[in-house]
Amino acid sequence: MSAPAPAFGVGSLSRAAALVHTLLTVEALLLAAASPGLAGLLLLGADPSNLPLAAVCLLPLGPAASAAVYALHHRDRDLTDLHPARAYRRGWRLNALPALRLWAPLLAWLTVIAFTLTHFAATGLPGWWAVLLGAIGVGALLWGAHALVLTSLFSFRTRDTARLAAYFLVRHGRATLAAGSLLVLTAAGTTLLTEALPALLAAPLLLSLLHGSRPVIAETERDFTA
């Protein structure tokens, strides 16, 4: 007697189609949520003096990315039961303010570092200071990657999320290395191809970040939630 055929929507092809649909929907919603700031960036020139204005334009990106991480984490695998837009809207409602509380200070700190590096000759500081500032900036971005995952999936106080993100920088070196690899890949693609690449591939990049952050998510669920 032959085995029954699998139900529609649960095969490998259907799961792949569900993933593509989810990625495209989340990407479109992320771009829509961040569009006011992204439109402002298009109007700004490349002059370093515009860095503070660019930081203001990037403020909507934090909540938009947090909602995307939430939607991707809670995505459905069944092609017959997909609601990525609903999950994204829920993630935005839950995480917009908590994400902004972490994103705004991080953005301000990165802006200070970038502004200092672009005007480094005027500071009179020794050259090794530039290397140190660059390393601090990279560390801040890696901390921000952990903080983004934590604030998107868990309801901690802002200071607790910040502490956990710093703890996981060292605790889970592989997850930090995975986030760093994505950072290098994004920077290389932006330099070699187009500055729009991070926005156009935001959803796949965030899904990769989630995949690399599985140990962080598992330990947080096990040891830091009731």
PDB file of C-alpha atoms in Angstrom, residues 18-216:
ATOM      1  CA  ALA A  18       6.578  30.508   1.514  1.00  0.00           C
ATOM      2  CA  LEU A  19      10.057  31.795   2.429  1.00  0.00           C
ATOM      3  CA  VAL A  20      10.342  33.851  -0.751  1.00  0.00           C
ATOM      4  CA  HIS A  21       6.876  35.305  -0.216  1.00  0.00           C
ATOM      5  CA  THR A  22       7.703  36.189   3.391  1.00  0.00           C
ATOM      6  CA  LEU A  23      11.033  37.783   2.469  1.00  0.00           C
ATOM      7  CA  LEU A  24       9.498  39.897  -0.282  1.00  0.00           C
ATOM      8  CA  THR A  25       6.618  41.030   1.932  1.00  0.00           C
ATOM      9  CA  VAL A  26       8.835  41.872   4.899  1.00  0.00           C
ATOM     10  CA  GLU A  27      11.298  43.673   2.616  1.00  0.00           C
ATOM     11  CA  ALA A  28       8.512  45.808   1.140  1.00  0.00           C
ATOM     12  CA  LEU A  29       7.089  46.651   4.563  1.00  0.00           C
ATOM     13  CA  LEU A  30      10.523  47.487   5.982  1.00  0.00           C
ATOM     14  CA  LEU A  31      11.230  49.861   3.108  1.00  0.00           C
ATOM     15  CA  ALA A  32       7.804  51.437   3.496  1.00  0.00           C
ATOM     16  CA  ALA A  33       8.280  51.954   7.250  1.00  0.00           C
ATOM     17  CA  ALA A  34      11.755  53.459   6.750  1.00  0.00           C
ATOM     18  CA  SER A  35      10.863  55.382   3.580  1.00  0.00           C
ATOM     19  CA  PRO A  36      10.593  58.872   5.175  1.00  0.00           C
ATOM     20  CA  GLY A  37      14.182  58.656   6.346  1.00  0.00           C
ATOM     21  CA  LEU A  38      15.449  56.922   3.225  1.00  0.00           C
ATOM     22  CA  ALA A  39      13.884  59.644   1.087  1.00  0.00           C
ATOM     23  CA  GLY A  40      15.684  62.235   3.180  1.00  0.00           C
ATOM     24  CA  LEU A  41      18.990  60.452   2.651  1.00  0.00           C
ATOM     25  CA  LEU A  42      18.558  60.703  -1.104  1.00  0.00           C
ATOM     26  CA  LEU A  43      18.347  64.480  -0.788  1.00  0.00           C
ATOM     27  CA  LEU A  44      21.518  64.785   1.263  1.00  0.00           C
ATOM     28  CA  GLY A  45      24.892  65.183  -0.344  1.00  0.00           C
ATOM     29  CA  ALA A  46      27.968  63.141   0.464  1.00  0.00           C
ATOM     30  CA  ASP A  47      29.556  65.943   2.477  1.00  0.00           C
ATOM     31  CA  PRO A  48      30.647  64.774   5.970  1.00  0.00           C
ATOM     32  CA  SER A  49      28.931  67.822   7.463  1.00  0.00           C
ATOM     33  CA  ASN A  50      25.618  66.119   6.636  1.00  0.00           C
ATOM     34  CA  LEU A  51      26.311  63.198   8.970  1.00  0.00           C
ATOM     35  CA  PRO A  52      24.071  64.498  11.797  1.00  0.00           C
ATOM     36  CA  LEU A  53      21.199  64.972   9.340  1.00  0.00           C
ATOM     37  CA  ALA A  54      21.823  61.510   7.921  1.00  0.00           C
ATOM     38  CA  ALA A  55      21.574  60.089  11.446  1.00  0.00           C
ATOM     39  CA  VAL A  56      18.180  61.758  11.898  1.00  0.00           C
ATOM     40  CA  CYS A  57      17.048  60.263   8.586  1.00  0.00           C
ATOM     41  CA  LEU A  58      18.104  56.805   9.759  1.00  0.00           C
ATOM     42  CA  LEU A  59      16.042  56.926  12.957  1.00  0.00           C
ATOM     43  CA  PRO A  60      12.982  55.156  11.412  1.00  0.00           C
ATOM     44  CA  LEU A  61      15.220  52.294  10.294  1.00  0.00           C
ATOM     45  CA  GLY A  62      15.632  50.911  13.832  1.00  0.00           C
ATOM     46  CA  PRO A  63      11.938  50.213  14.517  1.00  0.00           C
ATOM     47  CA  ALA A  64      11.461  49.044  10.920  1.00  0.00           C
ATOM     48  CA  ALA A  65      14.296  46.518  11.210  1.00  0.00           C
ATOM     49  CA  SER A  66      13.067  45.340  14.613  1.00  0.00           C
ATOM     50  CA  ALA A  67       9.595  44.651  13.213  1.00  0.00           C
ATOM     51  CA  ALA A  68      11.216  42.760  10.338  1.00  0.00           C
ATOM     52  CA  VAL A  69      13.224  40.559  12.721  1.00  0.00           C
ATOM     53  CA  TYR A  70      10.027  39.817  14.663  1.00  0.00           C
ATOM     54  CA  ALA A  71       8.119  38.909  11.498  1.00  0.00           C
ATOM     55  CA  LEU A  72      10.903  36.693  10.168  1.00  0.00           C
ATOM     56  CA  HIS A  73      11.262  34.882  13.476  1.00  0.00           C
ATOM     57  CA  HIS A  74       7.524  34.201  13.641  1.00  0.00           C
ATOM     58  CA  ARG A  75       7.150  33.365   9.957  1.00  0.00           C
ATOM     59  CA  ASP A  76       4.894  30.521   8.822  1.00  0.00           C
ATOM     60  CA  ARG A  77       6.367  27.613   6.864  1.00  0.00           C
ATOM     61  CA  ASP A  78       3.030  26.515   5.409  1.00  0.00           C
ATOM     62  CA  LEU A  79       2.252  28.080   2.033  1.00  0.00           C
ATOM     63  CA  THR A  80      -1.469  27.871   2.781  1.00  0.00           C
ATOM     64  CA  ASP A  81      -1.222  29.908   5.996  1.00  0.00           C
ATOM     65  CA  LEU A  82       1.001  32.927   5.444  1.00  0.00           C
ATOM     66  CA  HIS A  83       0.531  36.207   7.325  1.00  0.00           C
ATOM     67  CA  PRO A  84       3.880  38.058   7.152  1.00  0.00           C
ATOM     68  CA  ALA A  85       2.228  41.474   6.934  1.00  0.00           C
ATOM     69  CA  ARG A  86       0.220  40.785  10.081  1.00  0.00           C
ATOM     70  CA  ALA A  87       3.344  39.620  11.913  1.00  0.00           C
ATOM     71  CA  TYR A  88       5.250  42.697  10.754  1.00  0.00           C
ATOM     72  CA  ARG A  89       2.552  45.081  11.971  1.00  0.00           C
ATOM     73  CA  ARG A  90       2.449  43.309  15.323  1.00  0.00           C
ATOM     74  CA  GLY A  91       6.225  43.466  15.619  1.00  0.00           C
ATOM     75  CA  TRP A  92       6.177  47.181  14.856  1.00  0.00           C
ATOM     76  CA  ARG A  93       3.517  47.870  17.494  1.00  0.00           C
ATOM     77  CA  LEU A  94       5.390  45.867  20.125  1.00  0.00           C
ATOM     78  CA  ASN A  95       8.951  46.915  19.357  1.00  0.00           C
ATOM     79  CA  ALA A  96       8.969  50.388  17.789  1.00  0.00           C
ATOM     80  CA  LEU A  97       9.554  52.289  21.025  1.00  0.00           C
ATOM     81  CA  PRO A  98      11.915  49.757  22.698  1.00  0.00           C
ATOM     82  CA  ALA A  99      13.975  49.552  19.506  1.00  0.00           C
ATOM     83  CA  LEU A 100      14.156  53.334  19.201  1.00  0.00           C
ATOM     84  CA  ARG A 101      15.434  53.624  22.780  1.00  0.00           C
ATOM     85  CA  LEU A 102      18.441  51.520  21.796  1.00  0.00           C
ATOM     86  CA  TRP A 103      18.803  52.606  18.180  1.00  0.00           C
ATOM     87  CA  ALA A 104      18.860  56.362  18.816  1.00  0.00           C
ATOM     88  CA  PRO A 105      21.831  56.320  21.268  1.00  0.00           C
ATOM     89  CA  LEU A 106      23.706  53.832  19.082  1.00  0.00           C
ATOM     90  CA  LEU A 107      23.134  55.996  16.024  1.00  0.00           C
ATOM     91  CA  ALA A 108      24.290  59.100  17.903  1.00  0.00           C
ATOM     92  CA  TRP A 109      27.458  57.337  19.064  1.00  0.00           C
ATOM     93  CA  LEU A 110      28.246  56.046  15.574  1.00  0.00           C
ATOM     94  CA  THR A 111      27.657  59.534  14.175  1.00  0.00           C
ATOM     95  CA  VAL A 112      30.182  61.010  16.615  1.00  0.00           C
ATOM     96  CA  ILE A 113      32.738  58.377  15.597  1.00  0.00           C
ATOM     97  CA  ALA A 114      32.110  58.861  11.869  1.00  0.00           C
ATOM     98  CA  PHE A 115      32.243  62.654  12.175  1.00  0.00           C
ATOM     99  CA  THR A 116      35.522  62.453  14.095  1.00  0.00           C
ATOM    100  CA  LEU A 117      37.082  60.090  11.564  1.00  0.00           C
ATOM    101  CA  THR A 118      36.030  62.203   8.587  1.00  0.00           C
ATOM    102  CA  HIS A 119      37.581  65.279  10.262  1.00  0.00           C
ATOM    103  CA  PHE A 120      40.460  63.411  11.861  1.00  0.00           C
ATOM    104  CA  ALA A 121      43.191  65.624  10.403  1.00  0.00           C
ATOM    105  CA  ALA A 122      41.742  68.594  12.243  1.00  0.00           C
ATOM    106  CA  THR A 123      41.777  66.855  15.627  1.00  0.00           C
ATOM    107  CA  GLY A 124      45.561  66.694  15.961  1.00  0.00           C
ATOM    108  CA  LEU A 125      45.323  63.214  17.483  1.00  0.00           C
ATOM    109  CA  PRO A 126      47.900  60.492  16.728  1.00  0.00           C
ATOM    110  CA  GLY A 127      47.020  58.032  13.981  1.00  0.00           C
ATOM    111  CA  TRP A 128      46.391  55.102  16.316  1.00  0.00           C
ATOM    112  CA  TRP A 129      43.374  56.979  17.651  1.00  0.00           C
ATOM    113  CA  ALA A 130      41.705  56.533  14.264  1.00  0.00           C
ATOM    114  CA  VAL A 131      42.256  52.776  14.467  1.00  0.00           C
ATOM    115  CA  LEU A 132      40.884  52.741  18.003  1.00  0.00           C
ATOM    116  CA  LEU A 133      37.798  54.725  17.005  1.00  0.00           C
ATOM    117  CA  GLY A 134      37.205  52.400  14.072  1.00  0.00           C
ATOM    118  CA  ALA A 135      37.428  49.367  16.354  1.00  0.00           C
ATOM    119  CA  ILE A 136      35.021  50.972  18.824  1.00  0.00           C
ATOM    120  CA  GLY A 137      32.611  51.662  15.971  1.00  0.00           C
ATOM    121  CA  VAL A 138      32.728  48.041  14.791  1.00  0.00           C
ATOM    122  CA  GLY A 139      32.197  46.840  18.350  1.00  0.00           C
ATOM    123  CA  ALA A 140      29.201  49.152  18.689  1.00  0.00           C
ATOM    124  CA  LEU A 141      27.691  47.756  15.488  1.00  0.00           C
ATOM    125  CA  LEU A 142      28.144  44.164  16.694  1.00  0.00           C
ATOM    126  CA  TRP A 143      26.587  45.087  20.026  1.00  0.00           C
ATOM    127  CA  GLY A 144      23.737  46.659  18.074  1.00  0.00           C
ATOM    128  CA  ALA A 145      23.185  43.428  16.136  1.00  0.00           C
ATOM    129  CA  HIS A 146      22.697  41.475  19.371  1.00  0.00           C
ATOM    130  CA  ALA A 147      20.549  44.243  20.816  1.00  0.00           C
ATOM    131  CA  LEU A 148      18.345  44.248  17.713  1.00  0.00           C
ATOM    132  CA  VAL A 149      17.622  40.528  18.021  1.00  0.00           C
ATOM    133  CA  LEU A 150      16.996  40.729  21.759  1.00  0.00           C
ATOM    134  CA  THR A 151      14.713  43.763  21.684  1.00  0.00           C
ATOM    135  CA  SER A 152      12.771  42.325  18.732  1.00  0.00           C
ATOM    136  CA  LEU A 153      12.018  38.961  20.341  1.00  0.00           C
ATOM    137  CA  PHE A 154      11.963  39.647  24.095  1.00  0.00           C
ATOM    138  CA  SER A 155      10.356  42.188  26.417  1.00  0.00           C
ATOM    139  CA  PHE A 156      13.237  43.304  28.624  1.00  0.00           C
ATOM    140  CA  ARG A 157      13.905  46.723  30.050  1.00  0.00           C
ATOM    141  CA  THR A 158      16.158  48.817  27.834  1.00  0.00           C
ATOM    142  CA  ARG A 159      19.109  48.673  30.227  1.00  0.00           C
ATOM    143  CA  ASP A 160      18.743  44.889  30.603  1.00  0.00           C
ATOM    144  CA  THR A 161      18.712  44.439  26.835  1.00  0.00           C
ATOM    145  CA  ALA A 162      21.830  46.604  26.577  1.00  0.00           C
ATOM    146  CA  ARG A 163      23.614  44.534  29.240  1.00  0.00           C
ATOM    147  CA  LEU A 164      22.621  41.226  27.658  1.00  0.00           C
ATOM    148  CA  ALA A 165      23.790  42.400  24.242  1.00  0.00           C
ATOM    149  CA  ALA A 166      27.180  43.302  25.720  1.00  0.00           C
ATOM    150  CA  TYR A 167      27.320  39.959  27.575  1.00  0.00           C
ATOM    151  CA  PHE A 168      26.608  37.975  24.411  1.00  0.00           C
ATOM    152  CA  LEU A 169      29.360  39.784  22.488  1.00  0.00           C
ATOM    153  CA  VAL A 170      31.866  37.608  24.336  1.00  0.00           C
ATOM    154  CA  ARG A 171      29.661  34.783  25.534  1.00  0.00           C
ATOM    155  CA  HIS A 172      28.695  33.679  22.033  1.00  0.00           C
ATOM    156  CA  GLY A 173      31.693  34.437  19.869  1.00  0.00           C
ATOM    157  CA  ARG A 174      30.284  32.492  16.931  1.00  0.00           C
ATOM    158  CA  ALA A 175      27.128  34.588  16.868  1.00  0.00           C
ATOM    159  CA  THR A 176      29.220  37.744  17.089  1.00  0.00           C
ATOM    160  CA  LEU A 177      31.478  36.457  14.300  1.00  0.00           C
ATOM    161  CA  ALA A 178      28.423  35.682  12.166  1.00  0.00           C
ATOM    162  CA  ALA A 179      27.148  39.224  12.678  1.00  0.00           C
ATOM    163  CA  GLY A 180      30.596  40.551  11.831  1.00  0.00           C
ATOM    164  CA  SER A 181      30.651  38.505   8.622  1.00  0.00           C
ATOM    165  CA  LEU A 182      27.336  40.037   7.593  1.00  0.00           C
ATOM    166  CA  LEU A 183      28.754  43.472   8.378  1.00  0.00           C
ATOM    167  CA  VAL A 184      31.805  42.849   6.183  1.00  0.00           C
ATOM    168  CA  LEU A 185      29.671  41.401   3.386  1.00  0.00           C
ATOM    169  CA  THR A 186      27.312  44.368   3.485  1.00  0.00           C
ATOM    170  CA  ALA A 187      30.162  46.886   3.527  1.00  0.00           C
ATOM    171  CA  ALA A 188      31.900  45.156   0.612  1.00  0.00           C
ATOM    172  CA  GLY A 189      28.700  44.970  -1.426  1.00  0.00           C
ATOM    173  CA  THR A 190      27.932  48.608  -0.732  1.00  0.00           C
ATOM    174  CA  THR A 191      31.410  49.676  -1.789  1.00  0.00           C
ATOM    175  CA  LEU A 192      31.643  47.531  -4.909  1.00  0.00           C
ATOM    176  CA  LEU A 193      28.050  47.610  -6.137  1.00  0.00           C
ATOM    177  CA  THR A 194      25.626  50.216  -4.820  1.00  0.00           C
ATOM    178  CA  GLU A 195      24.875  52.153  -1.659  1.00  0.00           C
ATOM    179  CA  ALA A 196      21.288  50.905  -1.897  1.00  0.00           C
ATOM    180  CA  LEU A 197      22.339  47.273  -1.407  1.00  0.00           C
ATOM    181  CA  PRO A 198      21.724  47.119   2.383  1.00  0.00           C
ATOM    182  CA  ALA A 199      18.185  48.435   1.905  1.00  0.00           C
ATOM    183  CA  LEU A 200      17.421  46.159  -1.046  1.00  0.00           C
ATOM    184  CA  LEU A 201      18.668  43.037   0.756  1.00  0.00           C
ATOM    185  CA  ALA A 202      17.564  43.985   4.265  1.00  0.00           C
ATOM    186  CA  ALA A 203      15.185  41.045   4.757  1.00  0.00           C
ATOM    187  CA  PRO A 204      17.677  38.308   3.703  1.00  0.00           C
ATOM    188  CA  LEU A 205      20.396  39.950   5.784  1.00  0.00           C
ATOM    189  CA  LEU A 206      18.144  40.049   8.850  1.00  0.00           C
ATOM    190  CA  LEU A 207      17.131  36.422   8.299  1.00  0.00           C
ATOM    191  CA  SER A 208      20.829  35.515   8.214  1.00  0.00           C
ATOM    192  CA  LEU A 209      21.341  37.489  11.422  1.00  0.00           C
ATOM    193  CA  LEU A 210      18.534  35.513  13.057  1.00  0.00           C
ATOM    194  CA  HIS A 211      20.078  32.247  11.897  1.00  0.00           C
ATOM    195  CA  GLY A 212      23.460  33.174  13.350  1.00  0.00           C
ATOM    196  CA  SER A 213      21.833  34.349  16.598  1.00  0.00           C
ATOM    197  CA  ARG A 214      20.150  31.025  17.406  1.00  0.00           C
ATOM    198  CA  PRO A 215      22.482  30.305  20.360  1.00  0.00           C
ATOM    199  CA  VAL A 216      21.784  33.775  21.760  1.00  0.00           C
TER     200      VAL A 216
END
